mmCIF file with all atom_site columns, C-alpha atoms in Angstrom:
data_model
loop_
_atom_site.group_PDB
_atom_site.id
_atom_site.type_symbol
_atom_site.label_atom_id
_atom_site.label_alt_id
_atom_site.label_comp_id
_atom_site.label_asym_id
_atom_site.label_entity_id
_atom_site.label_seq_id
_atom_site.pdbx_PDB_ins_code
_atom_site.Cartn_x
_atom_site.Cartn_y
_atom_site.Cartn_z
_atom_site.occupancy
_atom_site.B_iso_or_equiv
_atom_site.pdbx_formal_charge
_atom_site.auth_seq_id
_atom_site.auth_comp_id
_atom_site.auth_asym_id
_atom_site.auth_atom_id
_atom_site.pdbx_PDB_model_num
ATOM 1   C CA . UNK A 1 1   ? -159.282 -55.995 -67.281 1.00 61.00 ? 1   UNK A CA 1
ATOM 2   C CA . UNK A 1 2   ? -161.174 -52.947 -68.406 1.00 78.00 ? 2   UNK A CA 1
ATOM 3   C CA . UNK A 1 3   ? -162.821 -53.777 -71.703 1.00 80.00 ? 3   UNK A CA 1
ATOM 4   C CA . UNK A 1 4   ? -163.644 -50.149 -72.522 1.00 80.00 ? 4   UNK A CA 1
ATOM 5   C CA . UNK A 1 5   ? -159.946 -49.259 -72.581 1.00 81.00 ? 5   UNK A CA 1
ATOM 6   C CA . UNK A 1 6   ? -159.109 -52.362 -74.599 1.00 81.00 ? 6   UNK A CA 1
ATOM 7   C CA . UNK A 1 7   ? -161.810 -51.642 -77.202 1.00 83.00 ? 7   UNK A CA 1
ATOM 8   C CA . UNK A 1 8   ? -160.770 -48.015 -77.587 1.00 82.00 ? 8   UNK A CA 1
ATOM 9   C CA . UNK A 1 9   ? -157.151 -48.983 -78.102 1.00 83.00 ? 9   UNK A CA 1
ATOM 10  C CA . UNK A 1 10  ? -158.026 -51.658 -80.656 1.00 84.00 ? 10  UNK A CA 1
ATOM 11  C CA . UNK A 1 11  ? -159.115 -48.851 -82.982 1.00 85.00 ? 11  UNK A CA 1
ATOM 12  C CA . UNK A 1 12  ? -155.620 -47.418 -82.837 1.00 85.00 ? 12  UNK A CA 1
ATOM 13  C CA . UNK A 1 13  ? -154.080 -50.827 -83.379 1.00 83.00 ? 13  UNK A CA 1
ATOM 14  C CA . UNK A 1 14  ? -156.246 -51.514 -86.434 1.00 85.00 ? 14  UNK A CA 1
ATOM 15  C CA . UNK A 1 15  ? -155.168 -48.237 -87.993 1.00 86.00 ? 15  UNK A CA 1
ATOM 16  C CA . UNK A 1 16  ? -151.572 -48.867 -86.878 1.00 85.00 ? 16  UNK A CA 1
ATOM 17  C CA . UNK A 1 17  ? -151.428 -45.559 -85.065 1.00 85.00 ? 17  UNK A CA 1
ATOM 18  C CA . UNK A 1 18  ? -149.350 -45.166 -81.923 1.00 85.00 ? 18  UNK A CA 1
ATOM 19  C CA . UNK A 1 19  ? -151.498 -42.990 -79.660 1.00 87.00 ? 19  UNK A CA 1
ATOM 20  C CA . UNK A 1 20  ? -150.532 -40.337 -77.143 1.00 91.00 ? 20  UNK A CA 1
ATOM 21  C CA . UNK A 1 21  ? -150.964 -42.390 -73.986 1.00 90.00 ? 21  UNK A CA 1
ATOM 22  C CA . UNK A 1 22  ? -151.141 -39.349 -71.710 1.00 93.00 ? 22  UNK A CA 1
ATOM 23  C CA . UNK A 1 23  ? -154.065 -37.908 -73.655 1.00 92.00 ? 23  UNK A CA 1
ATOM 24  C CA . UNK A 1 24  ? -155.774 -41.291 -73.862 1.00 88.00 ? 24  UNK A CA 1
ATOM 25  C CA . UNK A 1 25  ? -155.386 -41.736 -70.130 1.00 89.00 ? 25  UNK A CA 1
ATOM 26  C CA . UNK A 1 26  ? -157.175 -38.446 -69.557 1.00 91.00 ? 26  UNK A CA 1
ATOM 27  C CA . UNK A 1 27  ? -159.988 -39.350 -71.954 1.00 90.00 ? 27  UNK A CA 1
ATOM 28  C CA . UNK A 1 28  ? -160.499 -42.831 -70.525 1.00 87.00 ? 28  UNK A CA 1
ATOM 29  C CA . UNK A 1 29  ? -160.012 -41.862 -66.904 1.00 90.00 ? 29  UNK A CA 1
ATOM 30  C CA . UNK A 1 30  ? -157.014 -44.063 -66.280 1.00 90.00 ? 30  UNK A CA 1
ATOM 31  C CA . UNK A 1 31  ? -153.280 -43.760 -65.816 1.00 91.00 ? 31  UNK A CA 1
ATOM 32  C CA . UNK A 1 32  ? -151.233 -43.357 -69.036 1.00 91.00 ? 32  UNK A CA 1
ATOM 33  C CA . UNK A 1 33  ? -149.247 -46.454 -68.080 1.00 91.00 ? 33  UNK A CA 1
ATOM 34  C CA . UNK A 1 34  ? -152.480 -48.461 -67.961 1.00 88.00 ? 34  UNK A CA 1
ATOM 35  C CA . UNK A 1 35  ? -153.409 -47.247 -71.435 1.00 86.00 ? 35  UNK A CA 1
ATOM 36  C CA . UNK A 1 36  ? -149.950 -48.183 -72.671 1.00 87.00 ? 36  UNK A CA 1
ATOM 37  C CA . UNK A 1 37  ? -150.207 -51.634 -71.085 1.00 85.00 ? 37  UNK A CA 1
ATOM 38  C CA . UNK A 1 38  ? -153.530 -52.367 -72.800 1.00 83.00 ? 38  UNK A CA 1
ATOM 39  C CA . UNK A 1 39  ? -152.214 -51.076 -76.116 1.00 83.00 ? 39  UNK A CA 1
ATOM 40  C CA . UNK A 1 40  ? -149.349 -53.584 -76.078 1.00 82.00 ? 40  UNK A CA 1
ATOM 41  C CA . UNK A 1 41  ? -151.421 -56.546 -74.863 1.00 79.00 ? 41  UNK A CA 1
ATOM 42  C CA . UNK A 1 42  ? -151.877 -59.338 -77.352 1.00 68.00 ? 42  UNK A CA 1
ATOM 43  C CA . UNK A 1 43  ? -155.378 -60.515 -78.272 1.00 66.00 ? 43  UNK A CA 1
ATOM 44  C CA . UNK A 1 44  ? -155.066 -63.511 -75.953 1.00 60.00 ? 44  UNK A CA 1
ATOM 45  C CA . UNK A 1 45  ? -154.426 -61.201 -72.995 1.00 58.00 ? 45  UNK A CA 1
ATOM 46  C CA . UNK A 1 46  ? -150.694 -61.738 -72.586 1.00 57.00 ? 46  UNK A CA 1
ATOM 47  C CA . UNK A 1 47  ? -148.076 -59.063 -72.979 1.00 57.00 ? 47  UNK A CA 1
ATOM 48  C CA . UNK A 1 48  ? -145.364 -59.210 -75.601 1.00 56.00 ? 48  UNK A CA 1
ATOM 49  C CA . UNK A 1 49  ? -142.201 -60.386 -73.934 1.00 63.00 ? 49  UNK A CA 1
ATOM 50  C CA . UNK A 1 50  ? -138.891 -58.840 -74.820 1.00 67.00 ? 50  UNK A CA 1
ATOM 51  C CA . UNK A 1 51  ? -136.315 -60.989 -76.511 1.00 75.00 ? 51  UNK A CA 1
ATOM 52  C CA . UNK A 1 52  ? -133.519 -61.968 -74.227 1.00 79.00 ? 52  UNK A CA 1
ATOM 53  C CA . UNK A 1 53  ? -130.232 -60.321 -75.084 1.00 85.00 ? 53  UNK A CA 1
ATOM 54  C CA . UNK A 1 54  ? -127.340 -62.629 -75.918 1.00 89.00 ? 54  UNK A CA 1
ATOM 55  C CA . UNK A 1 55  ? -124.681 -62.800 -73.256 1.00 90.00 ? 55  UNK A CA 1
ATOM 56  C CA . UNK A 1 56  ? -120.967 -62.568 -73.897 1.00 92.00 ? 56  UNK A CA 1
ATOM 57  C CA . UNK A 1 57  ? -120.725 -65.841 -71.995 1.00 92.00 ? 57  UNK A CA 1
ATOM 58  C CA . UNK A 1 58  ? -122.981 -67.787 -74.386 1.00 92.00 ? 58  UNK A CA 1
ATOM 59  C CA . UNK A 1 59  ? -120.218 -69.143 -76.670 1.00 93.00 ? 59  UNK A CA 1
ATOM 60  C CA . UNK A 1 60  ? -118.226 -70.293 -73.633 1.00 94.00 ? 60  UNK A CA 1
ATOM 61  C CA . UNK A 1 61  ? -120.945 -71.841 -71.438 1.00 93.00 ? 61  UNK A CA 1
ATOM 62  C CA . UNK A 1 62  ? -120.016 -75.453 -72.244 1.00 93.00 ? 62  UNK A CA 1
ATOM 63  C CA . UNK A 1 63  ? -116.366 -74.824 -71.394 1.00 93.00 ? 63  UNK A CA 1
ATOM 64  C CA . UNK A 1 64  ? -117.313 -73.003 -68.187 1.00 93.00 ? 64  UNK A CA 1
ATOM 65  C CA . UNK A 1 65  ? -119.674 -75.808 -67.119 1.00 93.00 ? 65  UNK A CA 1
ATOM 66  C CA . UNK A 1 66  ? -116.926 -78.369 -67.645 1.00 93.00 ? 66  UNK A CA 1
ATOM 67  C CA . UNK A 1 67  ? -114.373 -76.316 -65.710 1.00 92.00 ? 67  UNK A CA 1
ATOM 68  C CA . UNK A 1 68  ? -116.784 -75.777 -62.794 1.00 92.00 ? 68  UNK A CA 1
ATOM 69  C CA . UNK A 1 69  ? -117.387 -79.539 -62.638 1.00 91.00 ? 69  UNK A CA 1
ATOM 70  C CA . UNK A 1 70  ? -113.612 -79.941 -62.326 1.00 91.00 ? 70  UNK A CA 1
ATOM 71  C CA . UNK A 1 71  ? -113.661 -77.499 -59.358 1.00 89.00 ? 71  UNK A CA 1
ATOM 72  C CA . UNK A 1 72  ? -111.778 -74.712 -61.130 1.00 92.00 ? 72  UNK A CA 1
ATOM 73  C CA . UNK A 1 73  ? -112.067 -71.214 -59.693 1.00 93.00 ? 73  UNK A CA 1
ATOM 74  C CA . UNK A 1 74  ? -113.852 -68.445 -61.567 1.00 93.00 ? 74  UNK A CA 1
ATOM 75  C CA . UNK A 1 75  ? -110.598 -66.500 -61.840 1.00 94.00 ? 75  UNK A CA 1
ATOM 76  C CA . UNK A 1 76  ? -108.767 -69.381 -63.509 1.00 94.00 ? 76  UNK A CA 1
ATOM 77  C CA . UNK A 1 77  ? -111.700 -69.950 -65.855 1.00 94.00 ? 77  UNK A CA 1
ATOM 78  C CA . UNK A 1 78  ? -111.692 -66.229 -66.679 1.00 94.00 ? 78  UNK A CA 1
ATOM 79  C CA . UNK A 1 79  ? -108.040 -66.253 -67.747 1.00 95.00 ? 79  UNK A CA 1
ATOM 80  C CA . UNK A 1 80  ? -108.564 -69.498 -69.676 1.00 94.00 ? 80  UNK A CA 1
ATOM 81  C CA . UNK A 1 81  ? -111.480 -68.231 -71.768 1.00 95.00 ? 81  UNK A CA 1
ATOM 82  C CA . UNK A 1 82  ? -109.908 -64.784 -72.114 1.00 94.00 ? 82  UNK A CA 1
ATOM 83  C CA . UNK A 1 83  ? -107.127 -66.442 -74.123 1.00 94.00 ? 83  UNK A CA 1
ATOM 84  C CA . UNK A 1 84  ? -109.854 -67.910 -76.332 1.00 93.00 ? 84  UNK A CA 1
ATOM 85  C CA . UNK A 1 85  ? -111.253 -64.443 -77.122 1.00 94.00 ? 85  UNK A CA 1
ATOM 86  C CA . UNK A 1 86  ? -113.706 -63.709 -74.291 1.00 94.00 ? 86  UNK A CA 1
ATOM 87  C CA . UNK A 1 87  ? -114.255 -59.946 -73.999 1.00 93.00 ? 87  UNK A CA 1
ATOM 88  C CA . UNK A 1 88  ? -116.609 -59.819 -71.029 1.00 92.00 ? 88  UNK A CA 1
ATOM 89  C CA . UNK A 1 89  ? -115.863 -59.098 -67.416 1.00 93.00 ? 89  UNK A CA 1
ATOM 90  C CA . UNK A 1 90  ? -115.048 -61.372 -64.529 1.00 94.00 ? 90  UNK A CA 1
ATOM 91  C CA . UNK A 1 91  ? -118.098 -60.395 -62.473 1.00 95.00 ? 91  UNK A CA 1
ATOM 92  C CA . UNK A 1 92  ? -120.501 -61.864 -65.042 1.00 93.00 ? 92  UNK A CA 1
ATOM 93  C CA . UNK A 1 93  ? -118.451 -65.040 -65.039 1.00 94.00 ? 93  UNK A CA 1
ATOM 94  C CA . UNK A 1 94  ? -118.406 -65.232 -61.229 1.00 94.00 ? 94  UNK A CA 1
ATOM 95  C CA . UNK A 1 95  ? -122.179 -64.827 -61.088 1.00 94.00 ? 95  UNK A CA 1
ATOM 96  C CA . UNK A 1 96  ? -122.657 -67.587 -63.656 1.00 93.00 ? 96  UNK A CA 1
ATOM 97  C CA . UNK A 1 97  ? -120.236 -69.930 -61.839 1.00 93.00 ? 97  UNK A CA 1
ATOM 98  C CA . UNK A 1 98  ? -122.084 -69.269 -58.592 1.00 92.00 ? 98  UNK A CA 1
ATOM 99  C CA . UNK A 1 99  ? -125.408 -70.169 -60.243 1.00 91.00 ? 99  UNK A CA 1
ATOM 100 C CA . UNK A 1 100 ? -123.945 -73.447 -61.505 1.00 89.00 ? 100 UNK A CA 1
ATOM 101 C CA . UNK A 1 101 ? -122.526 -74.315 -58.085 1.00 87.00 ? 101 UNK A CA 1
ATOM 102 C CA . UNK A 1 102 ? -125.845 -73.547 -56.376 1.00 86.00 ? 102 UNK A CA 1
ATOM 103 C CA . UNK A 1 103 ? -127.736 -75.747 -58.849 1.00 82.00 ? 103 UNK A CA 1
ATOM 104 C CA . UNK A 1 104 ? -125.164 -78.484 -58.372 1.00 76.00 ? 104 UNK A CA 1
ATOM 105 C CA . UNK A 1 105 ? -125.491 -78.422 -54.575 1.00 78.00 ? 105 UNK A CA 1
ATOM 106 C CA . UNK A 1 106 ? -129.298 -78.255 -54.735 1.00 78.00 ? 106 UNK A CA 1
ATOM 107 C CA . UNK A 1 107 ? -129.460 -81.257 -57.055 1.00 73.00 ? 107 UNK A CA 1
ATOM 108 C CA . UNK A 1 108 ? -127.031 -83.320 -55.030 1.00 63.00 ? 108 UNK A CA 1
ATOM 109 C CA . UNK A 1 109 ? -128.331 -82.355 -51.601 1.00 56.00 ? 109 UNK A CA 1
ATOM 110 C CA . UNK A 1 110 ? -129.486 -85.240 -49.493 1.00 53.00 ? 110 UNK A CA 1
ATOM 111 C CA . UNK A 1 111 ? -133.227 -85.705 -49.285 1.00 54.00 ? 111 UNK A CA 1
ATOM 112 C CA . UNK A 1 112 ? -133.000 -88.733 -46.990 1.00 51.00 ? 112 UNK A CA 1
ATOM 113 C CA . UNK A 1 113 ? -134.412 -88.073 -43.503 1.00 45.00 ? 113 UNK A CA 1
ATOM 114 C CA . UNK A 1 114 ? -131.728 -90.314 -41.938 1.00 44.00 ? 114 UNK A CA 1
ATOM 115 C CA . UNK A 1 115 ? -128.978 -87.918 -42.974 1.00 43.00 ? 115 UNK A CA 1
ATOM 116 C CA . UNK A 1 116 ? -126.901 -86.322 -40.270 1.00 40.00 ? 116 UNK A CA 1
ATOM 117 C CA . UNK A 1 117 ? -125.164 -83.015 -40.968 1.00 41.00 ? 117 UNK A CA 1
ATOM 118 C CA . UNK A 1 118 ? -125.768 -83.342 -44.729 1.00 39.00 ? 118 UNK A CA 1
ATOM 119 C CA . UNK A 1 119 ? -123.767 -86.571 -44.928 1.00 41.00 ? 119 UNK A CA 1
ATOM 120 C CA . UNK A 1 120 ? -125.750 -89.374 -46.460 1.00 35.00 ? 120 UNK A CA 1
ATOM 121 C CA . UNK A 1 121 ? -124.920 -92.890 -45.317 1.00 35.00 ? 121 UNK A CA 1
ATOM 122 C CA . UNK A 1 122 ? -126.859 -94.644 -48.032 1.00 36.00 ? 122 UNK A CA 1
#
């Protein structure tokens, strides 16, 4: 981390001035994106993370999880939650169902070395 860039940009932060990053990059001998990165760094050295946008699936996740456990298809779940007011698309739902199924198979996969063809005898 270049401290000279960080110190120069602290002046702008103290005065609450958003600088011209292209001009600052020229003055400091660095890329404008580097100047921008150091400007938005917190004092502890970590960048501000963006807030995660709410998904249209969020209100229906519990219902979807339950339906996936009951081996329902994504299409049938889509039509079920659509009647409940879901306005999103089916592709988002399919991706989410796939993630649940992958987690389910990873958690229940056999870790026993005596397993043959993923069938556990214990």
